[in-house]
Amino acid sequence: MSDTFVQLTDLTLTYGKNIAVPALNLSIREGELIALLGPSGCGKTTTMRAIAGLLAPASGSIHIDGRDVTRLAANKRGIGLVFQSYALFPHLNAFENVAFGLRLQKLPEAEIKSRTEQGMATVGLSGFEGRKPAEMSGGQQQRLALARSLVMRPKVLLLDEPLSNLDARLRLEMRTELQRVQKETGVTMVFVTHDQAEALALADRIVLMQQGKIEQLGTPAQLYAQPETAFAAEFMGFENIFKVAGDSVQNDHGSLPLGYRPDSAILAWRPDGVRVGQGPHQGRVTACSFAGGHREYVIDSALGPVKANADIALPEAQIGDSLSFDLPQATARPLRA
Ligand SMILES: Nc1ncnc2c1ncn2[C@@H]1O[C@H](COP(=O)(O)OP(=O)(O)OP(=O)(O)O)[C@@H](O)[C@H]1O
Ligand SMILES: [Mg+2]
């Protein structure tokens, strides 16, 4: 592992009297793709704006590549920005959009040309040089915005929900593209999303945030399999989360005996971790939907609604039917309070 490349130390970010981010500590390695994940308003954009130099921290420091940039102007930090609205210049063709920043730097024409062509090739847009943004698809415009940032050779590239304007198919395409570009250029990327699937698919490590604080930080595999809190578990698709009391689980609706005694405060199951069609518990089916390889049931039980996926090979239960289920120890994820 390479050393820390971006270091946020006790970074506190405020808007007037409101503290959006209190004392954030985060180390990012060179060449890493970090995803900031979390619900609306948790401080993702605020953190990005501080790294970029668009928001002065109330306290704390930001180091990039060994240098304290806390008080450095945005345009001196070597940071590229790609935002949700990619703000291309509509009157300029693709080439000139990408070349724009290089022209501002007054580089020699030959260098502008070669770097622009190389940047467009990196994002798979060779041949599109003469097109205006309006003559390009959403995904192509997004890639153009990426090329425009990449040609500036930023030390760090910040992407704030860059894919949220794209339809589902283009999002997938761009995800792969972003990963490829990142591996090819080795640029350190911080990527903001509130889509957990996107974070899992793209990131080397995920920073899950809640109310300006890091709830959990880890690889996609760690966050997916080992969320530590109910908040993290919920974000990672554990739809059944219950408090433990002795050998039962309980919530506001009631309680169910487990037949084993967990040693954690909270237990969580994904819908596919709940066994359907057999087991000690009974409930009534209140919703059933076909989802390709499985059926998704909502079972009204002593715990209220339990979400359970059943293999398509099992006999189908209808709404109103009684259905037995189990909350097995093997698929339970222990969480701390
Ligand atoms: N310009 C501003 N003035 C005052 N408060 C702001 C400003 N921008 C953001 N905030 C507040 O700071 C907090 C963090 O906002 P931020 O934009 O960082 O959230 P976010 O995680 O990017 O959310 P989203 O997913 O909706 O983009 C929120 O409570 C928000 O209301
Ligand atoms: Mg935001």
mmCIF file of C-alpha atoms and ligand atoms in Angstrom:
data_model
loop_
_atom_site.group_PDB
_atom_site.id
_atom_site.type_symbol
_atom_site.label_atom_id
_atom_site.label_comp_id
_atom_site.label_asym_id
_atom_site.label_seq_id
_atom_site.Cartn_x
_atom_site.Cartn_y
_atom_site.Cartn_z
ATOM 1 C CA MET A 1 0.000 0.000 0.000
ATOM 2 C CA SER A 2 1.268 3.448 -0.861
ATOM 3 C CA ASP A 3 1.333 6.237 1.688
ATOM 4 C CA THR A 4 -1.343 8.743 2.486
ATOM 5 C CA PHE A 5 -1.918 11.128 -0.408
ATOM 6 C CA VAL A 6 -4.877 13.152 0.821
ATOM 7 C CA GLN A 7 -5.145 13.692 4.564
ATOM 8 C CA LEU A 8 -8.088 15.373 6.270
ATOM 9 C CA THR A 9 -7.293 16.083 9.909
ATOM 10 C CA ASP A 10 -9.964 17.144 12.408
ATOM 11 C CA LEU A 11 -11.674 18.935 9.559
ATOM 12 C CA THR A 12 -14.676 20.915 10.782
ATOM 13 C CA LEU A 13 -16.924 22.478 8.162
ATOM 14 C CA THR A 14 -19.654 24.945 8.972
ATOM 15 C CA TYR A 15 -22.280 27.069 7.307
ATOM 16 C CA GLY A 16 -22.752 30.015 9.632
ATOM 17 C CA LYS A 17 -23.572 28.503 13.014
ATOM 18 C CA ASN A 18 -24.455 25.103 11.596
ATOM 19 C CA ILE A 19 -21.787 22.429 11.775
ATOM 20 C CA ALA A 20 -22.171 20.302 8.651
ATOM 21 C CA VAL A 21 -19.049 18.197 9.274
ATOM 22 C CA PRO A 22 -17.514 17.950 12.773
ATOM 23 C CA ALA A 23 -13.824 16.965 13.080
ATOM 24 C CA LEU A 24 -13.524 14.599 10.131
ATOM 25 C CA ASN A 25 -10.407 12.451 9.860
ATOM 26 C CA LEU A 26 -9.717 10.610 6.614
ATOM 27 C CA SER A 27 -6.614 9.304 4.843
ATOM 28 C CA ILE A 28 -6.729 8.570 1.138
ATOM 29 C CA ARG A 29 -3.938 6.699 -0.626
ATOM 30 C CA GLU A 30 -2.431 7.631 -3.949
ATOM 31 C CA GLY A 31 -4.327 6.108 -6.869
ATOM 32 C CA GLU A 32 -7.218 5.079 -4.688
ATOM 33 C CA LEU A 33 -10.858 5.379 -5.701
ATOM 34 C CA ILE A 34 -12.778 6.400 -2.608
ATOM 35 C CA ALA A 35 -16.563 6.564 -2.585
ATOM 36 C CA LEU A 36 -18.318 8.898 -0.166
ATOM 37 C CA LEU A 37 -21.661 7.272 0.493
ATOM 38 C CA GLY A 38 -24.525 8.418 2.635
ATOM 39 C CA PRO A 39 -28.008 9.891 2.776
ATOM 40 C CA SER A 40 -28.942 13.321 1.513
ATOM 41 C CA GLY A 41 -27.535 16.082 3.697
ATOM 42 C CA CYS A 42 -24.864 13.946 5.416
ATOM 43 C CA GLY A 43 -22.053 16.229 4.247
ATOM 44 C CA LYS A 44 -20.665 14.580 1.096
ATOM 45 C CA THR A 45 -20.685 17.677 -1.105
ATOM 46 C CA THR A 46 -19.526 19.852 1.773
ATOM 47 C CA THR A 47 -16.485 17.596 2.265
ATOM 48 C CA MET A 48 -15.708 17.682 -1.461
ATOM 49 C CA ARG A 49 -15.987 21.470 -1.559
ATOM 50 C CA ALA A 50 -13.512 21.721 1.285
ATOM 51 C CA ILE A 51 -11.011 19.410 -0.432
ATOM 52 C CA ALA A 52 -11.397 21.447 -3.611
ATOM 53 C CA GLY A 53 -10.836 24.721 -1.780
ATOM 54 C CA LEU A 54 -14.319 26.079 -2.436
ATOM 55 C CA LEU A 55 -15.199 26.123 1.257
ATOM 56 C CA ALA A 56 -12.776 27.296 3.950
ATOM 57 C CA PRO A 57 -12.735 24.972 6.967
ATOM 58 C CA ALA A 58 -13.694 26.361 10.374
ATOM 59 C CA SER A 59 -10.825 24.306 11.784
ATOM 60 C CA GLY A 60 -8.603 21.374 10.939
ATOM 61 C CA SER A 61 -6.312 20.828 7.998
ATOM 62 C CA ILE A 62 -6.113 19.347 4.501
ATOM 63 C CA HIS A 63 -2.883 17.908 3.130
ATOM 64 C CA ILE A 64 -2.466 16.822 -0.475
ATOM 65 C CA ASP A 65 0.693 15.063 -1.602
ATOM 66 C CA GLY A 66 2.533 16.038 1.555
ATOM 67 C CA ARG A 67 1.639 19.708 1.340
ATOM 68 C CA ASP A 68 -0.665 21.666 3.628
ATOM 69 C CA VAL A 69 -3.248 23.152 1.256
ATOM 70 C CA THR A 70 -5.723 24.274 3.921
ATOM 71 C CA ARG A 71 -5.266 27.943 3.042
ATOM 72 C CA LEU A 72 -4.320 27.456 -0.595
ATOM 73 C CA ALA A 73 -6.584 28.858 -3.333
ATOM 74 C CA ALA A 74 -8.727 26.347 -5.209
ATOM 75 C CA ASN A 75 -6.909 26.812 -8.516
ATOM 76 C CA LYS A 76 -3.519 26.098 -6.927
ATOM 77 C CA ARG A 77 -4.460 22.724 -5.458
ATOM 78 C CA GLY A 78 -4.198 20.581 -8.574
ATOM 79 C CA ILE A 79 -7.719 19.279 -8.194
ATOM 80 C CA GLY A 80 -10.148 18.346 -10.948
ATOM 81 C CA LEU A 81 -13.873 18.588 -10.431
ATOM 82 C CA VAL A 82 -16.691 16.771 -12.188
ATOM 83 C CA PHE A 83 -20.140 17.582 -10.940
ATOM 84 C CA GLN A 84 -23.604 16.244 -11.613
ATOM 85 C CA SER A 85 -24.375 19.063 -14.032
ATOM 86 C CA TYR A 86 -21.307 18.841 -16.163
ATOM 87 C CA ALA A 87 -21.500 22.486 -17.332
ATOM 88 C CA LEU A 88 -19.976 22.001 -20.764
ATOM 89 C CA PHE A 89 -19.742 25.067 -22.963
ATOM 90 C CA PRO A 90 -22.614 24.644 -25.435
ATOM 91 C CA HIS A 91 -21.118 26.928 -28.103
ATOM 92 C CA LEU A 92 -17.744 25.152 -28.140
ATOM 93 C CA ASN A 93 -17.148 21.833 -29.872
ATOM 94 C CA ALA A 94 -15.907 18.820 -27.939
ATOM 95 C CA PHE A 95 -12.249 19.511 -28.687
ATOM 96 C CA GLU A 96 -12.469 23.106 -27.478
ATOM 97 C CA ASN A 97 -14.394 22.070 -24.369
ATOM 98 C CA VAL A 98 -11.570 19.719 -23.422
ATOM 99 C CA ALA A 99 -8.844 22.168 -24.455
ATOM 100 C CA PHE A 100 -10.380 25.061 -22.511
ATOM 101 C CA GLY A 101 -8.345 24.766 -19.307
ATOM 102 C CA LEU A 102 -5.128 24.127 -21.233
ATOM 103 C CA ARG A 103 -5.700 27.310 -23.252
ATOM 104 C CA LEU A 104 -6.144 29.262 -20.014
ATOM 105 C CA GLN A 105 -2.703 27.985 -19.018
ATOM 106 C CA LYS A 106 -1.368 29.397 -22.305
ATOM 107 C CA LEU A 107 0.360 26.159 -23.221
ATOM 108 C CA PRO A 108 1.923 25.817 -26.695
ATOM 109 C CA GLU A 109 -0.619 24.907 -29.358
ATOM 110 C CA ALA A 110 1.081 21.581 -30.154
ATOM 111 C CA GLU A 111 0.870 20.496 -26.513
ATOM 112 C CA ILE A 112 -2.766 21.592 -26.242
ATOM 113 C CA LYS A 113 -3.538 19.515 -29.321
ATOM 114 C CA SER A 114 -1.735 16.375 -28.194
ATOM 115 C CA ARG A 115 -3.059 16.464 -24.625
ATOM 116 C CA THR A 116 -6.615 17.144 -25.792
ATOM 117 C CA GLU A 117 -6.494 14.308 -28.317
ATOM 118 C CA GLN A 118 -5.051 11.973 -25.734
ATOM 119 C CA GLY A 119 -7.699 12.982 -23.187
ATOM 120 C CA MET A 120 -10.482 12.343 -25.652
ATOM 121 C CA ALA A 121 -8.979 8.973 -26.541
ATOM 122 C CA THR A 122 -8.801 8.035 -22.845
ATOM 123 C CA VAL A 123 -12.550 8.436 -22.470
ATOM 124 C CA GLY A 124 -13.299 6.798 -25.828
ATOM 125 C CA LEU A 125 -14.313 9.959 -27.673
ATOM 126 C CA SER A 126 -11.761 10.068 -30.498
ATOM 127 C CA GLY A 127 -13.574 11.204 -33.627
ATOM 128 C CA PHE A 128 -16.054 13.380 -31.719
ATOM 129 C CA GLU A 129 -13.785 16.451 -31.685
ATOM 130 C CA GLY A 130 -16.031 18.543 -33.947
ATOM 131 C CA ARG A 131 -19.338 17.822 -32.200
ATOM 132 C CA LYS A 132 -21.127 20.331 -30.012
ATOM 133 C CA PRO A 133 -22.267 18.971 -26.611
ATOM 134 C CA ALA A 134 -25.906 19.132 -27.768
ATOM 135 C CA GLU A 135 -25.029 16.699 -30.559
ATOM 136 C CA MET A 136 -23.763 14.101 -28.086
ATOM 137 C CA SER A 137 -25.556 11.586 -25.837
ATOM 138 C CA GLY A 138 -25.725 12.051 -22.069
ATOM 139 C CA GLY A 139 -23.002 9.471 -21.528
ATOM 140 C CA GLN A 140 -20.763 11.052 -24.150
ATOM 141 C CA GLN A 141 -21.225 14.478 -22.550
ATOM 142 C CA GLN A 142 -20.352 12.972 -19.192
ATOM 143 C CA ARG A 143 -17.196 11.435 -20.624
ATOM 144 C CA LEU A 144 -16.347 14.779 -22.222
ATOM 145 C CA ALA A 145 -16.604 16.449 -18.809
ATOM 146 C CA LEU A 146 -14.288 13.753 -17.456
ATOM 147 C CA ALA A 147 -11.763 14.311 -20.277
ATOM 148 C CA ARG A 148 -11.864 18.053 -19.627
ATOM 149 C CA SER A 149 -10.769 17.426 -16.042
ATOM 150 C CA LEU A 150 -8.262 14.672 -16.863
ATOM 151 C CA VAL A 151 -6.252 16.758 -19.369
ATOM 152 C CA MET A 152 -5.404 19.142 -16.537
ATOM 153 C CA ARG A 153 -3.542 16.216 -14.916
ATOM 154 C CA PRO A 154 -5.072 16.770 -11.491
ATOM 155 C CA LYS A 155 -3.491 15.195 -8.436
ATOM 156 C CA VAL A 156 -6.963 14.412 -7.205
ATOM 157 C CA LEU A 157 -10.184 14.163 -9.159
ATOM 158 C CA LEU A 158 -13.382 14.888 -7.264
ATOM 159 C CA LEU A 159 -16.612 13.569 -8.755
ATOM 160 C CA ASP A 160 -19.877 14.626 -7.131
ATOM 161 C CA GLU A 161 -22.695 12.342 -8.277
ATOM 162 C CA PRO A 162 -21.441 12.532 -11.851
ATOM 163 C CA LEU A 163 -23.683 9.708 -13.013
ATOM 164 C CA SER A 164 -26.970 10.773 -11.498
ATOM 165 C CA ASN A 165 -28.219 12.413 -14.706
ATOM 166 C CA LEU A 166 -27.756 9.244 -16.723
ATOM 167 C CA ASP A 167 -30.235 6.451 -17.355
ATOM 168 C CA ALA A 168 -29.630 3.045 -15.799
ATOM 169 C CA ARG A 169 -27.817 1.521 -18.773
ATOM 170 C CA LEU A 170 -25.515 4.515 -19.284
ATOM 171 C CA ARG A 171 -24.752 4.636 -15.578
ATOM 172 C CA LEU A 172 -23.471 1.078 -15.718
ATOM 173 C CA GLU A 173 -21.417 1.866 -18.800
ATOM 174 C CA MET A 174 -19.928 4.972 -17.203
ATOM 175 C CA ARG A 175 -19.124 3.120 -14.000
ATOM 176 C CA THR A 176 -16.948 0.672 -15.899
ATOM 177 C CA GLU A 177 -15.487 3.527 -17.896
ATOM 178 C CA LEU A 178 -14.581 5.482 -14.761
ATOM 179 C CA GLN A 179 -12.871 2.474 -13.259
ATOM 180 C CA ARG A 180 -10.911 1.884 -16.444
ATOM 181 C CA VAL A 181 -9.830 5.523 -16.712
ATOM 182 C CA GLN A 182 -8.801 5.527 -13.090
ATOM 183 C CA LYS A 183 -6.655 2.413 -13.452
ATOM 184 C CA GLU A 184 -5.182 3.760 -16.689
ATOM 185 C CA THR A 185 -4.307 7.219 -15.380
ATOM 186 C CA GLY A 186 -3.663 6.272 -11.752
ATOM 187 C CA VAL A 187 -5.363 9.475 -10.619
ATOM 188 C CA THR A 188 -6.669 9.521 -7.052
ATOM 189 C CA MET A 189 -10.447 9.834 -7.160
ATOM 190 C CA VAL A 190 -13.044 10.770 -4.591
ATOM 191 C CA PHE A 191 -16.453 9.862 -5.838
ATOM 192 C CA VAL A 192 -19.711 10.942 -4.222
ATOM 193 C CA THR A 193 -22.849 8.890 -4.553
ATOM 194 C CA HIS A 194 -25.871 8.010 -2.493
ATOM 195 C CA ASP A 195 -26.343 4.812 -4.468
ATOM 196 C CA GLN A 196 -24.876 1.906 -2.506
ATOM 197 C CA ALA A 197 -24.688 -0.362 -5.570
ATOM 198 C CA GLU A 198 -22.624 2.270 -7.351
ATOM 199 C CA ALA A 199 -20.276 2.641 -4.395
ATOM 200 C CA LEU A 200 -19.886 -1.137 -4.081
ATOM 201 C CA ALA A 201 -19.184 -1.547 -7.787
ATOM 202 C CA LEU A 202 -16.670 1.285 -8.141
ATOM 203 C CA ALA A 203 -14.751 1.947 -5.003
ATOM 204 C CA ASP A 204 -11.522 0.615 -3.560
ATOM 205 C CA ARG A 205 -12.842 1.793 -0.217
ATOM 206 C CA ILE A 206 -16.172 3.237 0.877
ATOM 207 C CA VAL A 207 -16.635 5.993 3.425
ATOM 208 C CA LEU A 208 -20.159 5.703 4.757
ATOM 209 C CA MET A 209 -21.221 9.002 6.316
ATOM 210 C CA GLN A 210 -24.038 10.004 8.597
ATOM 211 C CA GLN A 211 -24.610 13.549 9.834
ATOM 212 C CA GLY A 212 -21.138 14.685 8.907
ATOM 213 C CA LYS A 213 -19.420 11.769 10.632
ATOM 214 C CA ILE A 214 -17.858 8.591 9.309
ATOM 215 C CA GLU A 215 -20.175 5.761 10.269
ATOM 216 C CA GLN A 216 -17.958 3.070 8.770
ATOM 217 C CA LEU A 217 -14.988 2.921 6.443
ATOM 218 C CA GLY A 218 -13.918 -0.183 4.582
ATOM 219 C CA THR A 219 -13.670 -2.090 1.336
ATOM 220 C CA PRO A 220 -16.917 -2.807 -0.497
ATOM 221 C CA ALA A 221 -16.673 -6.431 0.632
ATOM 222 C CA GLN A 222 -16.242 -5.386 4.265
ATOM 223 C CA LEU A 223 -19.156 -2.989 4.219
ATOM 224 C CA TYR A 224 -21.368 -5.436 2.407
ATOM 225 C CA ALA A 225 -20.676 -8.434 4.599
ATOM 226 C CA GLN A 226 -19.722 -6.815 7.884
ATOM 227 C CA PRO A 227 -21.689 -3.648 8.531
ATOM 228 C CA GLU A 228 -21.138 -2.729 12.168
ATOM 229 C CA THR A 229 -24.160 -0.610 13.006
ATOM 230 C CA ALA A 230 -27.863 -0.704 12.192
ATOM 231 C CA PHE A 231 -27.378 2.386 10.033
ATOM 232 C CA ALA A 232 -24.638 0.725 7.977
ATOM 233 C CA ALA A 233 -26.572 -2.530 7.762
ATOM 234 C CA GLU A 234 -29.678 -0.777 6.513
ATOM 235 C CA PHE A 235 -27.623 0.985 3.859
ATOM 236 C CA MET A 236 -26.164 -2.347 2.763
ATOM 237 C CA GLY A 237 -29.525 -4.028 2.249
ATOM 238 C CA PHE A 238 -30.185 -5.697 5.589
ATOM 239 C CA GLU A 239 -33.893 -4.990 5.609
ATOM 240 C CA ASN A 240 -34.696 -6.900 8.786
ATOM 241 C CA ILE A 241 -33.049 -5.333 11.829
ATOM 242 C CA PHE A 242 -34.149 -6.211 15.356
ATOM 243 C CA LYS A 243 -33.042 -5.611 18.909
ATOM 244 C CA VAL A 244 -31.939 -8.636 20.878
ATOM 245 C CA ALA A 245 -33.428 -9.361 24.316
ATOM 246 C CA GLY A 246 -32.166 -12.600 25.829
ATOM 247 C CA ASP A 247 -32.957 -15.333 23.329
ATOM 248 C CA SER A 248 -35.531 -13.255 21.428
ATOM 249 C CA VAL A 249 -35.560 -10.469 18.905
ATOM 250 C CA GLN A 250 -37.961 -7.609 19.394
ATOM 251 C CA ASN A 251 -39.145 -4.278 18.090
ATOM 252 C CA ASP A 252 -42.096 -1.926 18.599
ATOM 253 C CA HIS A 253 -44.475 -4.559 17.218
ATOM 254 C CA GLY A 254 -43.563 -7.420 19.493
ATOM 255 C CA SER A 255 -40.994 -10.170 19.873
ATOM 256 C CA LEU A 256 -40.053 -13.593 18.549
ATOM 257 C CA PRO A 257 -38.049 -16.322 20.313
ATOM 258 C CA LEU A 258 -34.988 -17.352 18.301
ATOM 259 C CA GLY A 259 -34.153 -20.690 19.870
ATOM 260 C CA TYR A 260 -30.569 -19.461 20.376
ATOM 261 C CA ARG A 261 -28.993 -16.757 22.475
ATOM 262 C CA PRO A 262 -27.112 -14.130 20.421
ATOM 263 C CA ASP A 263 -24.295 -12.201 22.072
ATOM 264 C CA SER A 264 -24.866 -8.949 20.196
ATOM 265 C CA ALA A 265 -27.247 -6.065 20.900
ATOM 266 C CA ILE A 266 -28.809 -6.093 17.448
ATOM 267 C CA LEU A 267 -29.251 -8.718 14.736
ATOM 268 C CA ALA A 268 -29.928 -8.139 11.068
ATOM 269 C CA TRP A 269 -30.905 -10.341 8.139
ATOM 270 C CA ARG A 270 -30.952 -9.647 4.444
ATOM 271 C CA PRO A 271 -34.183 -10.754 2.751
ATOM 272 C CA ASP A 272 -32.317 -13.712 1.277
ATOM 273 C CA GLY A 273 -31.034 -14.665 4.730
ATOM 274 C CA VAL A 274 -34.567 -15.302 5.972
ATOM 275 C CA ARG A 275 -35.668 -18.894 5.342
ATOM 276 C CA VAL A 276 -39.147 -19.212 3.889
ATOM 277 C CA GLY A 277 -41.543 -22.153 3.802
ATOM 278 C CA GLN A 278 -40.189 -23.815 6.928
ATOM 279 C CA GLY A 279 -39.269 -22.783 10.429
ATOM 280 C CA PRO A 280 -40.756 -22.025 13.792
ATOM 281 C CA HIS A 281 -42.406 -18.680 12.955
ATOM 282 C CA GLN A 282 -45.654 -17.908 11.196
ATOM 283 C CA GLY A 283 -46.854 -14.847 9.382
ATOM 284 C CA ARG A 284 -49.296 -13.718 6.741
ATOM 285 C CA VAL A 285 -48.143 -12.722 3.274
ATOM 286 C CA THR A 286 -48.966 -9.060 2.633
ATOM 287 C CA ALA A 287 -46.955 -8.631 -0.560
ATOM 288 C CA CYS A 288 -45.389 -10.941 -3.098
ATOM 289 C CA SER A 289 -43.457 -9.919 -6.177
ATOM 290 C CA PHE A 290 -41.625 -11.861 -8.834
ATOM 291 C CA ALA A 291 -37.949 -10.875 -9.105
ATOM 292 C CA GLY A 292 -36.486 -13.262 -11.652
ATOM 293 C CA GLY A 293 -34.582 -15.935 -9.722
ATOM 294 C CA HIS A 294 -36.568 -15.408 -6.528
ATOM 295 C CA ARG A 295 -39.833 -14.093 -5.107
ATOM 296 C CA GLU A 296 -39.851 -11.215 -2.669
ATOM 297 C CA TYR A 297 -42.296 -11.609 0.185
ATOM 298 C CA VAL A 298 -43.399 -9.263 2.897
ATOM 299 C CA ILE A 299 -44.616 -11.396 5.783
ATOM 300 C CA ASP A 300 -46.648 -9.772 8.523
ATOM 301 C CA SER A 301 -45.436 -11.358 11.751
ATOM 302 C CA ALA A 302 -45.171 -10.736 15.481
ATOM 303 C CA LEU A 303 -42.289 -8.404 14.524
ATOM 304 C CA GLY A 304 -44.403 -6.556 11.979
ATOM 305 C CA PRO A 305 -43.312 -6.828 8.342
ATOM 306 C CA VAL A 306 -40.445 -9.240 7.644
ATOM 307 C CA LYS A 307 -38.837 -9.082 4.196
ATOM 308 C CA ALA A 308 -37.934 -12.487 2.812
ATOM 309 C CA ASN A 309 -36.735 -13.776 -0.537
ATOM 310 C CA ALA A 310 -37.757 -17.283 -1.565
ATOM 311 C CA ASP A 311 -36.236 -19.402 -4.289
ATOM 312 C CA ILE A 312 -38.392 -19.467 -7.393
ATOM 313 C CA ALA A 313 -38.494 -23.274 -7.170
ATOM 314 C CA LEU A 314 -40.515 -23.107 -3.943
ATOM 315 C CA PRO A 315 -44.318 -23.171 -4.260
ATOM 316 C CA GLU A 316 -45.706 -19.659 -4.591
ATOM 317 C CA ALA A 317 -47.610 -18.220 -1.640
ATOM 318 C CA GLN A 318 -50.460 -15.810 -2.308
ATOM 319 C CA ILE A 319 -51.283 -12.596 -0.490
ATOM 320 C CA GLY A 320 -53.264 -13.564 2.608
ATOM 321 C CA ASP A 321 -51.663 -17.023 2.879
ATOM 322 C CA SER A 322 -50.029 -18.107 6.081
ATOM 323 C CA LEU A 323 -46.295 -18.684 5.606
ATOM 324 C CA SER A 324 -43.731 -20.162 7.955
ATOM 325 C CA PHE A 325 -40.256 -18.677 8.184
ATOM 326 C CA ASP A 326 -37.035 -18.812 10.157
ATOM 327 C CA LEU A 327 -34.459 -16.226 11.220
ATOM 328 C CA PRO A 328 -31.406 -18.509 11.160
ATOM 329 C CA GLN A 329 -28.338 -17.863 13.273
ATOM 330 C CA ALA A 330 -26.137 -18.693 10.275
ATOM 331 C CA THR A 331 -27.347 -15.728 8.226
ATOM 332 C CA ALA A 332 -27.714 -13.261 11.121
ATOM 333 C CA ARG A 333 -25.370 -10.290 11.135
ATOM 334 C CA PRO A 334 -24.530 -9.141 14.681
ATOM 335 C CA LEU A 335 -24.496 -5.356 15.096
ATOM 336 C CA ARG A 336 -23.426 -3.077 17.882
ATOM 337 C CA ALA A 337 -25.871 -0.659 19.445
HETATM 338 N N1 LIG B 1 -24.725 26.655 1.227
HETATM 339 C C1 LIG B 1 -25.222 26.119 2.358
HETATM 340 N N2 LIG B 1 -25.663 26.901 3.377
HETATM 341 C C2 LIG B 1 -26.134 26.367 4.518
HETATM 342 N N3 LIG B 1 -26.220 25.042 4.759
HETATM 343 C C3 LIG B 1 -25.811 24.213 3.784
HETATM 344 C C4 LIG B 1 -25.292 24.712 2.538
HETATM 345 N N4 LIG B 1 -24.963 23.634 1.767
HETATM 346 C C5 LIG B 1 -25.262 22.548 2.502
HETATM 347 N N5 LIG B 1 -25.755 22.880 3.710
HETATM 348 C C6 LIG B 1 -26.176 21.963 4.789
HETATM 349 O O1 LIG B 1 -25.052 21.177 5.152
HETATM 350 C C7 LIG B 1 -25.401 19.812 5.338
HETATM 351 C C8 LIG B 1 -24.602 18.937 4.400
HETATM 352 O O2 LIG B 1 -24.966 19.239 3.062
HETATM 353 P P1 LIG B 1 -24.278 18.564 1.803
HETATM 354 O O3 LIG B 1 -24.633 19.357 0.605
HETATM 355 O O4 LIG B 1 -22.828 18.385 2.080
HETATM 356 O O5 LIG B 1 -24.996 17.145 1.779
HETATM 357 P P2 LIG B 1 -24.821 15.920 0.772
HETATM 358 O O6 LIG B 1 -24.351 14.767 1.575
HETATM 359 O O7 LIG B 1 -24.000 16.327 -0.396
HETATM 360 O O8 LIG B 1 -26.342 15.643 0.345
HETATM 361 P P3 LIG B 1 -26.977 15.247 -1.098
HETATM 362 O O9 LIG B 1 -26.875 13.757 -1.202
HETATM 363 O O10 LIG B 1 -28.387 15.704 -0.963
HETATM 364 O O11 LIG B 1 -26.219 15.994 -2.175
HETATM 365 C C9 LIG B 1 -26.901 19.735 5.122
HETATM 366 O O12 LIG B 1 -27.526 19.793 6.372
HETATM 367 C C10 LIG B 1 -27.208 20.970 4.303
HETATM 368 O O13 LIG B 1 -28.507 21.439 4.567
HETATM 369 MG MG MG B 2 -24.409 16.584 -2.442
#
